[in-house]
């Protein structure tokens, strides 16, 4: 991010981390990796209580991070993918991993109205969706000031 420049429109990503709740050290590691990839700020949001008992279990297992000042969407998404792979490898290397630790992690990336679902390991359809997402957002800092459509 350029010093003194205003954040470009659409430069805030929302990352919803589904699956086993990451340990504080894992979230801190992700926060540091996102900062190294160019995020100006990373904030964890708090969930509000659901209005009914529906989907309570799913809501409890979602950690949401707001990543602001993103200059390079591709670098941020690749950082999340690497974090997911490292987390998956660590869980499979544990001798007595629980069923929750073996769950496939899923991260939903939202930039404006555009959403991308990341899973690990990814399949061909996911890889193609990622490529299309990258194509739409590579020019986020271009002359138009926003993603091309």
Short mmCIF file of N, CA and C in Angstrom, two decimals:
data_model
loop_
_atom_site.label_atom_id
_atom_site.label_comp_id
_atom_site.label_asym_id
_atom_site.label_seq_id
_atom_site.Cartn_x
_atom_site.Cartn_y
_atom_site.Cartn_z
N UNK A 1 0.84 -1.18 0.00
CA UNK A 1 0.00 0.00 0.00
C UNK A 1 0.88 1.24 0.00
N UNK A 2 0.52 2.21 -0.81
CA UNK A 2 1.29 3.44 -0.89
C UNK A 2 0.99 4.35 0.28
N UNK A 3 2.02 4.89 0.87
CA UNK A 3 1.85 5.78 2.01
C UNK A 3 1.15 7.05 1.57
N UNK A 4 0.16 7.45 2.35
CA UNK A 4 -0.55 8.69 2.06
C UNK A 4 -1.66 8.54 1.04
N UNK A 5 -1.74 7.41 0.35
CA UNK A 5 -2.77 7.22 -0.66
C UNK A 5 -4.03 6.67 0.01
N UNK A 6 -5.18 7.08 -0.50
CA UNK A 6 -6.43 6.55 0.02
C UNK A 6 -6.56 5.09 -0.41
N UNK A 7 -7.21 4.30 0.43
CA UNK A 7 -7.43 2.91 0.06
C UNK A 7 -8.33 2.85 -1.16
N UNK A 8 -7.96 2.03 -2.16
CA UNK A 8 -8.80 1.95 -3.34
C UNK A 8 -10.16 1.33 -3.01
N UNK A 9 -11.15 1.73 -3.80
CA UNK A 9 -12.49 1.19 -3.62
C UNK A 9 -12.45 -0.33 -3.74
N UNK A 10 -13.18 -1.04 -2.86
CA UNK A 10 -13.21 -2.49 -2.92
C UNK A 10 -11.98 -3.15 -2.35
N UNK A 11 -11.21 -2.43 -1.54
CA UNK A 11 -9.96 -2.97 -1.04
C UNK A 11 -10.10 -3.70 0.29
N UNK A 12 -11.33 -3.91 0.74
CA UNK A 12 -11.54 -4.63 1.99
C UNK A 12 -12.14 -5.99 1.69
N UNK A 13 -11.47 -7.03 2.17
CA UNK A 13 -11.94 -8.40 2.02
C UNK A 13 -12.50 -8.89 3.34
N UNK A 14 -13.49 -9.75 3.26
CA UNK A 14 -14.00 -10.43 4.44
C UNK A 14 -13.64 -11.90 4.30
N UNK A 15 -12.99 -12.46 5.31
CA UNK A 15 -12.63 -13.86 5.32
C UNK A 15 -13.45 -14.56 6.40
N UNK A 16 -14.28 -15.51 5.99
CA UNK A 16 -15.05 -16.30 6.94
C UNK A 16 -14.40 -17.67 7.01
N UNK A 17 -13.89 -18.02 8.18
CA UNK A 17 -13.17 -19.28 8.39
C UNK A 17 -14.12 -20.30 8.99
N UNK A 18 -14.51 -21.29 8.20
CA UNK A 18 -15.43 -22.34 8.64
C UNK A 18 -14.63 -23.55 9.07
N UNK A 19 -15.14 -24.28 10.04
CA UNK A 19 -14.47 -25.49 10.50
C UNK A 19 -14.04 -25.34 11.93
N UNK A 20 -13.10 -26.17 12.37
CA UNK A 20 -12.64 -26.08 13.76
C UNK A 20 -12.10 -24.68 14.05
N UNK A 21 -12.46 -24.16 15.20
CA UNK A 21 -12.03 -22.81 15.57
C UNK A 21 -10.52 -22.77 15.67
N UNK A 22 -9.87 -21.89 14.90
CA UNK A 22 -8.41 -21.81 14.97
C UNK A 22 -7.95 -21.35 16.35
N UNK A 23 -6.85 -21.92 16.80
CA UNK A 23 -6.25 -21.49 18.06
C UNK A 23 -5.79 -20.04 17.91
N UNK A 24 -5.71 -19.31 19.02
CA UNK A 24 -5.24 -17.92 18.93
C UNK A 24 -3.90 -17.79 18.21
N UNK A 25 -2.99 -18.76 18.43
CA UNK A 25 -1.68 -18.69 17.75
C UNK A 25 -1.83 -18.88 16.24
N UNK A 26 -2.80 -19.72 15.82
CA UNK A 26 -3.04 -19.91 14.39
C UNK A 26 -3.59 -18.63 13.75
N UNK A 27 -4.53 -17.99 14.44
CA UNK A 27 -5.08 -16.74 13.93
C UNK A 27 -4.02 -15.65 13.88
N UNK A 28 -3.15 -15.62 14.89
CA UNK A 28 -2.07 -14.63 14.89
C UNK A 28 -1.11 -14.90 13.73
N UNK A 29 -0.83 -16.17 13.48
CA UNK A 29 0.03 -16.52 12.34
C UNK A 29 -0.59 -16.10 11.02
N UNK A 30 -1.91 -16.30 10.87
CA UNK A 30 -2.60 -15.86 9.66
C UNK A 30 -2.57 -14.34 9.56
N UNK A 31 -2.80 -13.66 10.67
CA UNK A 31 -2.78 -12.20 10.68
C UNK A 31 -1.40 -11.67 10.21
N UNK A 32 -0.33 -12.27 10.73
CA UNK A 32 1.02 -11.86 10.34
C UNK A 32 1.29 -12.15 8.87
N UNK A 33 0.84 -13.32 8.39
CA UNK A 33 1.03 -13.67 6.98
C UNK A 33 0.27 -12.72 6.07
N UNK A 34 -0.95 -12.34 6.45
CA UNK A 34 -1.73 -11.40 5.66
C UNK A 34 -1.06 -10.03 5.63
N UNK A 35 -0.51 -9.60 6.76
CA UNK A 35 0.22 -8.32 6.80
C UNK A 35 1.44 -8.38 5.89
N UNK A 36 2.16 -9.50 5.92
CA UNK A 36 3.33 -9.67 5.05
C UNK A 36 2.94 -9.68 3.58
N UNK A 37 1.71 -10.13 3.28
CA UNK A 37 1.24 -10.17 1.90
C UNK A 37 0.69 -8.83 1.43
N UNK A 38 0.65 -7.84 2.33
CA UNK A 38 0.25 -6.50 1.92
C UNK A 38 -1.00 -5.94 2.54
N UNK A 39 -1.63 -6.66 3.46
CA UNK A 39 -2.83 -6.13 4.12
C UNK A 39 -2.43 -5.03 5.09
N UNK A 40 -3.10 -3.90 5.02
CA UNK A 40 -2.80 -2.79 5.92
C UNK A 40 -3.34 -3.05 7.32
N UNK A 41 -4.46 -3.78 7.38
CA UNK A 41 -5.02 -4.11 8.69
C UNK A 41 -5.81 -5.41 8.60
N UNK A 42 -5.84 -6.12 9.72
CA UNK A 42 -6.61 -7.36 9.84
C UNK A 42 -7.31 -7.31 11.18
N UNK A 43 -8.64 -7.38 11.15
CA UNK A 43 -9.43 -7.29 12.38
C UNK A 43 -10.36 -8.49 12.47
N UNK A 44 -10.50 -9.03 13.66
CA UNK A 44 -11.46 -10.12 13.87
C UNK A 44 -12.77 -9.49 14.32
N UNK A 45 -13.87 -9.91 13.70
CA UNK A 45 -15.17 -9.40 14.10
C UNK A 45 -15.83 -10.38 15.04
N UNK A 46 -16.73 -9.90 15.85
CA UNK A 46 -17.46 -10.74 16.78
C UNK A 46 -18.82 -11.06 16.21
N UNK A 47 -19.24 -12.30 16.39
CA UNK A 47 -20.56 -12.70 15.92
C UNK A 47 -21.62 -12.30 16.94
N UNK A 48 -22.78 -11.93 16.43
CA UNK A 48 -23.89 -11.64 17.33
C UNK A 48 -24.70 -12.92 17.50
N UNK A 49 -25.47 -12.98 18.54
CA UNK A 49 -26.30 -14.17 18.80
C UNK A 49 -27.34 -14.32 17.71
N UNK A 50 -27.59 -15.54 17.26
CA UNK A 50 -28.62 -15.75 16.22
C UNK A 50 -30.00 -15.46 16.78
N UNK A 51 -30.94 -15.12 15.88
CA UNK A 51 -32.30 -14.81 16.31
C UNK A 51 -33.07 -16.05 16.73
N UNK A 52 -32.68 -17.21 16.24
CA UNK A 52 -33.37 -18.45 16.61
C UNK A 52 -32.32 -19.53 16.83
N UNK A 53 -32.80 -20.74 17.14
CA UNK A 53 -31.89 -21.86 17.36
C UNK A 53 -31.38 -22.47 16.06
N UNK A 54 -31.84 -21.99 14.93
CA UNK A 54 -31.42 -22.54 13.65
C UNK A 54 -29.96 -22.21 13.38
N UNK A 55 -29.24 -23.19 12.90
CA UNK A 55 -27.86 -23.06 12.46
C UNK A 55 -26.93 -22.55 13.54
N UNK A 56 -27.26 -22.72 14.80
CA UNK A 56 -26.40 -22.25 15.89
C UNK A 56 -25.03 -22.91 15.81
N UNK A 57 -25.00 -24.23 15.56
CA UNK A 57 -23.72 -24.93 15.52
C UNK A 57 -22.82 -24.37 14.44
N UNK A 58 -23.36 -24.06 13.26
CA UNK A 58 -22.54 -23.51 12.18
C UNK A 58 -22.03 -22.12 12.53
N UNK A 59 -22.89 -21.30 13.12
CA UNK A 59 -22.48 -19.94 13.46
C UNK A 59 -21.36 -19.93 14.48
N UNK A 60 -21.37 -20.87 15.40
CA UNK A 60 -20.34 -20.93 16.43
C UNK A 60 -18.98 -21.26 15.81
N UNK A 61 -18.98 -21.98 14.69
CA UNK A 61 -17.73 -22.41 14.08
C UNK A 61 -17.30 -21.51 12.93
N UNK A 62 -17.62 -20.24 12.98
CA UNK A 62 -17.20 -19.30 11.95
C UNK A 62 -16.43 -18.17 12.60
N UNK A 63 -15.19 -18.00 12.20
CA UNK A 63 -14.40 -16.85 12.64
C UNK A 63 -14.30 -15.92 11.44
N UNK A 64 -14.57 -14.65 11.63
CA UNK A 64 -14.55 -13.71 10.53
C UNK A 64 -13.45 -12.69 10.73
N UNK A 65 -12.65 -12.52 9.67
CA UNK A 65 -11.59 -11.51 9.67
C UNK A 65 -11.90 -10.48 8.59
N UNK A 66 -11.71 -9.23 8.91
CA UNK A 66 -11.83 -8.16 7.93
C UNK A 66 -10.40 -7.74 7.57
N UNK A 67 -10.07 -7.83 6.30
CA UNK A 67 -8.73 -7.52 5.82
C UNK A 67 -8.83 -6.24 5.00
N UNK A 68 -8.23 -5.17 5.48
CA UNK A 68 -8.34 -3.87 4.81
C UNK A 68 -7.05 -3.41 4.19
N UNK A 69 -7.19 -2.48 3.27
CA UNK A 69 -6.03 -1.92 2.60
C UNK A 69 -5.35 -2.90 1.68
N UNK A 70 -6.13 -3.78 1.07
CA UNK A 70 -5.58 -4.82 0.22
C UNK A 70 -5.22 -4.22 -1.13
N UNK A 71 -3.95 -4.29 -1.48
CA UNK A 71 -3.51 -3.83 -2.79
C UNK A 71 -3.44 -4.95 -3.80
N UNK A 72 -3.16 -6.16 -3.34
CA UNK A 72 -2.99 -7.31 -4.23
C UNK A 72 -3.88 -8.45 -3.74
N UNK A 73 -5.06 -8.57 -4.33
CA UNK A 73 -6.03 -9.59 -3.92
C UNK A 73 -5.45 -10.99 -4.09
N UNK A 74 -4.73 -11.20 -5.18
CA UNK A 74 -4.15 -12.52 -5.44
C UNK A 74 -3.20 -12.92 -4.32
N UNK A 75 -2.35 -12.02 -3.87
CA UNK A 75 -1.40 -12.32 -2.80
C UNK A 75 -2.13 -12.67 -1.50
N UNK A 76 -3.22 -11.98 -1.22
CA UNK A 76 -3.98 -12.25 0.01
C UNK A 76 -4.64 -13.62 -0.08
N UNK A 77 -5.29 -13.93 -1.20
CA UNK A 77 -5.96 -15.22 -1.35
C UNK A 77 -4.95 -16.36 -1.32
N UNK A 78 -3.81 -16.18 -1.96
CA UNK A 78 -2.77 -17.23 -1.94
C UNK A 78 -2.24 -17.43 -0.52
N UNK A 79 -2.14 -16.37 0.25
CA UNK A 79 -1.72 -16.48 1.65
C UNK A 79 -2.72 -17.32 2.44
N UNK A 80 -4.00 -17.09 2.22
CA UNK A 80 -5.04 -17.86 2.91
C UNK A 80 -4.95 -19.33 2.49
N UNK A 81 -4.74 -19.58 1.20
CA UNK A 81 -4.63 -20.97 0.72
C UNK A 81 -3.43 -21.67 1.36
N UNK A 82 -2.31 -20.98 1.47
CA UNK A 82 -1.12 -21.57 2.11
C UNK A 82 -1.40 -21.86 3.58
N UNK A 83 -2.07 -20.94 4.26
CA UNK A 83 -2.42 -21.13 5.67
C UNK A 83 -3.31 -22.36 5.83
N UNK A 84 -4.29 -22.50 4.95
CA UNK A 84 -5.18 -23.66 5.00
C UNK A 84 -4.39 -24.95 4.81
N UNK A 85 -3.46 -24.97 3.87
CA UNK A 85 -2.65 -26.17 3.59
C UNK A 85 -1.78 -26.53 4.79
N UNK A 86 -1.17 -25.51 5.40
CA UNK A 86 -0.33 -25.76 6.58
C UNK A 86 -1.17 -26.27 7.74
N UNK A 87 -2.35 -25.71 7.92
CA UNK A 87 -3.24 -26.15 9.00
C UNK A 87 -3.69 -27.59 8.77
N UNK A 88 -4.00 -27.93 7.54
CA UNK A 88 -4.41 -29.29 7.19
C UNK A 88 -3.27 -30.28 7.45
N UNK A 89 -2.06 -29.89 7.02
CA UNK A 89 -0.89 -30.77 7.23
C UNK A 89 -0.63 -30.98 8.71
N UNK A 90 -0.74 -29.94 9.50
CA UNK A 90 -0.50 -30.05 10.95
C UNK A 90 -1.54 -30.97 11.59
N UNK A 91 -2.80 -30.87 11.15
CA UNK A 91 -3.86 -31.71 11.73
C UNK A 91 -3.66 -33.17 11.36
N UNK A 92 -3.23 -33.46 10.15
CA UNK A 92 -3.05 -34.86 9.74
C UNK A 92 -1.80 -35.46 10.38
N UNK A 93 -0.86 -34.64 10.82
CA UNK A 93 0.36 -35.14 11.46
C UNK A 93 0.17 -35.42 12.95
N UNK A 94 -0.93 -34.95 13.52
CA UNK A 94 -1.19 -35.22 14.93
C UNK A 94 -1.57 -36.69 15.09
N UNK A 95 -1.04 -37.30 16.11
CA UNK A 95 -1.28 -38.73 16.34
C UNK A 95 -2.75 -38.99 16.63
N UNK A 96 -3.36 -38.21 17.49
CA UNK A 96 -4.74 -38.46 17.90
C UNK A 96 -5.63 -37.30 17.48
N UNK A 97 -5.65 -37.02 16.20
CA UNK A 97 -6.49 -35.92 15.71
C UNK A 97 -7.96 -36.28 15.87
N UNK A 98 -8.73 -35.33 16.37
CA UNK A 98 -10.16 -35.55 16.55
C UNK A 98 -10.88 -35.37 15.21
N UNK A 99 -12.13 -35.78 15.16
CA UNK A 99 -12.92 -35.63 13.94
C UNK A 99 -13.03 -34.16 13.56
N UNK A 100 -13.14 -33.28 14.56
CA UNK A 100 -13.24 -31.84 14.27
C UNK A 100 -11.96 -31.32 13.63
N UNK A 101 -10.81 -31.83 14.09
CA UNK A 101 -9.54 -31.37 13.53
C UNK A 101 -9.33 -31.89 12.11
N UNK A 102 -9.97 -33.01 11.79
CA UNK A 102 -9.82 -33.59 10.46
C UNK A 102 -10.80 -33.00 9.46
N UNK A 103 -11.73 -32.15 9.92
CA UNK A 103 -12.71 -31.56 9.02
C UNK A 103 -12.00 -30.74 7.95
N UNK A 104 -12.55 -30.76 6.74
CA UNK A 104 -11.97 -29.98 5.65
C UNK A 104 -12.22 -28.51 5.94
N UNK A 105 -11.15 -27.72 6.02
CA UNK A 105 -11.37 -26.29 6.27
C UNK A 105 -11.98 -25.62 5.04
N UNK A 106 -12.76 -24.61 5.29
CA UNK A 106 -13.39 -23.85 4.21
C UNK A 106 -13.31 -22.38 4.58
N UNK A 107 -12.92 -21.57 3.63
CA UNK A 107 -12.84 -20.13 3.85
C UNK A 107 -13.63 -19.46 2.74
N UNK A 108 -14.53 -18.57 3.12
CA UNK A 108 -15.28 -17.78 2.15
C UNK A 108 -14.63 -16.40 2.10
N UNK A 109 -14.21 -16.01 0.90
CA UNK A 109 -13.57 -14.71 0.67
C UNK A 109 -14.60 -13.82 -0.02
N UNK A 110 -14.87 -12.65 0.55
CA UNK A 110 -15.83 -11.74 -0.05
C UNK A 110 -15.15 -10.40 -0.31
N UNK A 111 -15.25 -9.94 -1.55
CA UNK A 111 -14.73 -8.64 -1.96
C UNK A 111 -15.88 -7.93 -2.65
N UNK A 112 -16.44 -6.93 -1.98
CA UNK A 112 -17.62 -6.27 -2.53
C UNK A 112 -18.77 -7.26 -2.62
N UNK A 113 -19.31 -7.43 -3.82
CA UNK A 113 -20.41 -8.37 -4.05
C UNK A 113 -19.90 -9.72 -4.55
N UNK A 114 -18.61 -9.88 -4.70
CA UNK A 114 -18.01 -11.10 -5.25
C UNK A 114 -17.53 -12.02 -4.13
N UNK A 115 -17.94 -13.29 -4.20
CA UNK A 115 -17.58 -14.26 -3.17
C UNK A 115 -16.90 -15.45 -3.79
N UNK A 116 -15.88 -15.95 -3.10
CA UNK A 116 -15.11 -17.11 -3.52
C UNK A 116 -15.04 -18.08 -2.36
N UNK A 117 -15.32 -19.35 -2.61
CA UNK A 117 -15.23 -20.39 -1.59
C UNK A 117 -13.91 -21.14 -1.78
N UNK A 118 -13.08 -21.17 -0.75
CA UNK A 118 -11.83 -21.92 -0.78
C UNK A 118 -11.98 -23.15 0.10
N UNK A 119 -11.55 -24.30 -0.40
CA UNK A 119 -11.50 -25.52 0.39
C UNK A 119 -10.13 -26.14 0.21
N UNK A 120 -9.75 -26.94 1.18
CA UNK A 120 -8.47 -27.66 1.07
C UNK A 120 -8.70 -29.12 1.37
N UNK A 121 -8.25 -29.99 0.52
CA UNK A 121 -7.58 -29.70 -0.76
C UNK A 121 -8.59 -29.25 -1.79
N UNK A 122 -8.13 -28.44 -2.72
CA UNK A 122 -9.04 -27.92 -3.74
C UNK A 122 -9.18 -28.94 -4.86
N UNK A 123 -10.27 -28.80 -5.59
CA UNK A 123 -10.49 -29.65 -6.76
C UNK A 123 -10.44 -28.76 -8.01
N UNK A 124 -10.67 -29.38 -9.14
CA UNK A 124 -10.56 -28.64 -10.41
C UNK A 124 -11.56 -27.48 -10.47
N UNK A 125 -12.79 -27.73 -10.04
CA UNK A 125 -13.81 -26.67 -10.07
C UNK A 125 -13.40 -25.49 -9.19
N UNK A 126 -12.85 -25.78 -8.01
CA UNK A 126 -12.39 -24.72 -7.12
C UNK A 126 -11.24 -23.95 -7.75
N UNK A 127 -10.28 -24.67 -8.34
CA UNK A 127 -9.15 -24.00 -9.00
C UNK A 127 -9.62 -23.09 -10.13
N UNK A 128 -10.63 -23.53 -10.88
CA UNK A 128 -11.17 -22.71 -11.97
C UNK A 128 -11.89 -21.48 -11.42
N UNK A 129 -12.63 -21.64 -10.31
CA UNK A 129 -13.30 -20.51 -9.69
C UNK A 129 -12.29 -19.49 -9.17
N UNK A 130 -11.18 -19.99 -8.61
CA UNK A 130 -10.13 -19.10 -8.13
C UNK A 130 -9.52 -18.32 -9.29
N UNK A 131 -9.25 -19.00 -10.39
CA UNK A 131 -8.68 -18.33 -11.57
C UNK A 131 -9.61 -17.22 -12.08
N UNK A 132 -10.91 -17.50 -12.14
CA UNK A 132 -11.87 -16.47 -12.58
C UNK A 132 -11.91 -15.30 -11.60
N UNK A 133 -11.86 -15.59 -10.29
CA UNK A 133 -11.85 -14.55 -9.27
C UNK A 133 -10.62 -13.67 -9.46
N UNK A 134 -9.46 -14.30 -9.68
CA UNK A 134 -8.23 -13.54 -9.90
C UNK A 134 -8.35 -12.66 -11.14
N UNK A 135 -8.90 -13.20 -12.21
CA UNK A 135 -9.06 -12.42 -13.44
C UNK A 135 -9.92 -11.19 -13.21
N UNK A 136 -10.97 -11.34 -12.41
CA UNK A 136 -11.86 -10.21 -12.14
C UNK A 136 -11.21 -9.15 -11.26
N UNK A 137 -10.26 -9.56 -10.41
CA UNK A 137 -9.73 -8.61 -9.42
C UNK A 137 -8.27 -8.24 -9.60
N UNK A 138 -7.63 -8.72 -10.64
CA UNK A 138 -6.23 -8.33 -10.88
C UNK A 138 -6.09 -6.85 -11.13
N UNK A 139 -7.11 -6.21 -11.69
CA UNK A 139 -7.04 -4.79 -12.02
C UNK A 139 -7.69 -3.92 -10.95
N UNK A 140 -7.80 -4.43 -9.74
CA UNK A 140 -8.49 -3.69 -8.67
C UNK A 140 -7.85 -2.33 -8.43
N UNK A 141 -6.55 -2.19 -8.69
CA UNK A 141 -5.88 -0.90 -8.47
C UNK A 141 -5.62 -0.17 -9.78
N UNK A 142 -6.25 -0.62 -10.86
CA UNK A 142 -6.05 -0.02 -12.18
C UNK A 142 -6.75 1.31 -12.31
N UNK A 143 -6.75 1.85 -13.53
CA UNK A 143 -7.33 3.18 -13.77
C UNK A 143 -8.80 3.27 -13.39
N UNK A 144 -9.55 2.15 -13.46
CA UNK A 144 -10.97 2.22 -13.15
C UNK A 144 -11.23 2.35 -11.65
N UNK A 145 -10.25 1.99 -10.82
CA UNK A 145 -10.41 2.10 -9.38
C UNK A 145 -11.21 0.97 -8.77
N UNK A 146 -11.62 0.02 -9.58
CA UNK A 146 -12.40 -1.09 -9.07
C UNK A 146 -12.20 -2.31 -9.93
N UNK A 147 -12.75 -3.43 -9.53
CA UNK A 147 -12.60 -4.65 -10.30
C UNK A 147 -13.25 -4.53 -11.66
N UNK A 148 -12.65 -5.17 -12.66
CA UNK A 148 -13.27 -5.18 -13.98
C UNK A 148 -14.30 -6.27 -14.03
N UNK A 149 -15.36 -6.03 -14.80
CA UNK A 149 -16.42 -7.03 -14.90
C UNK A 149 -16.67 -7.37 -16.33
#
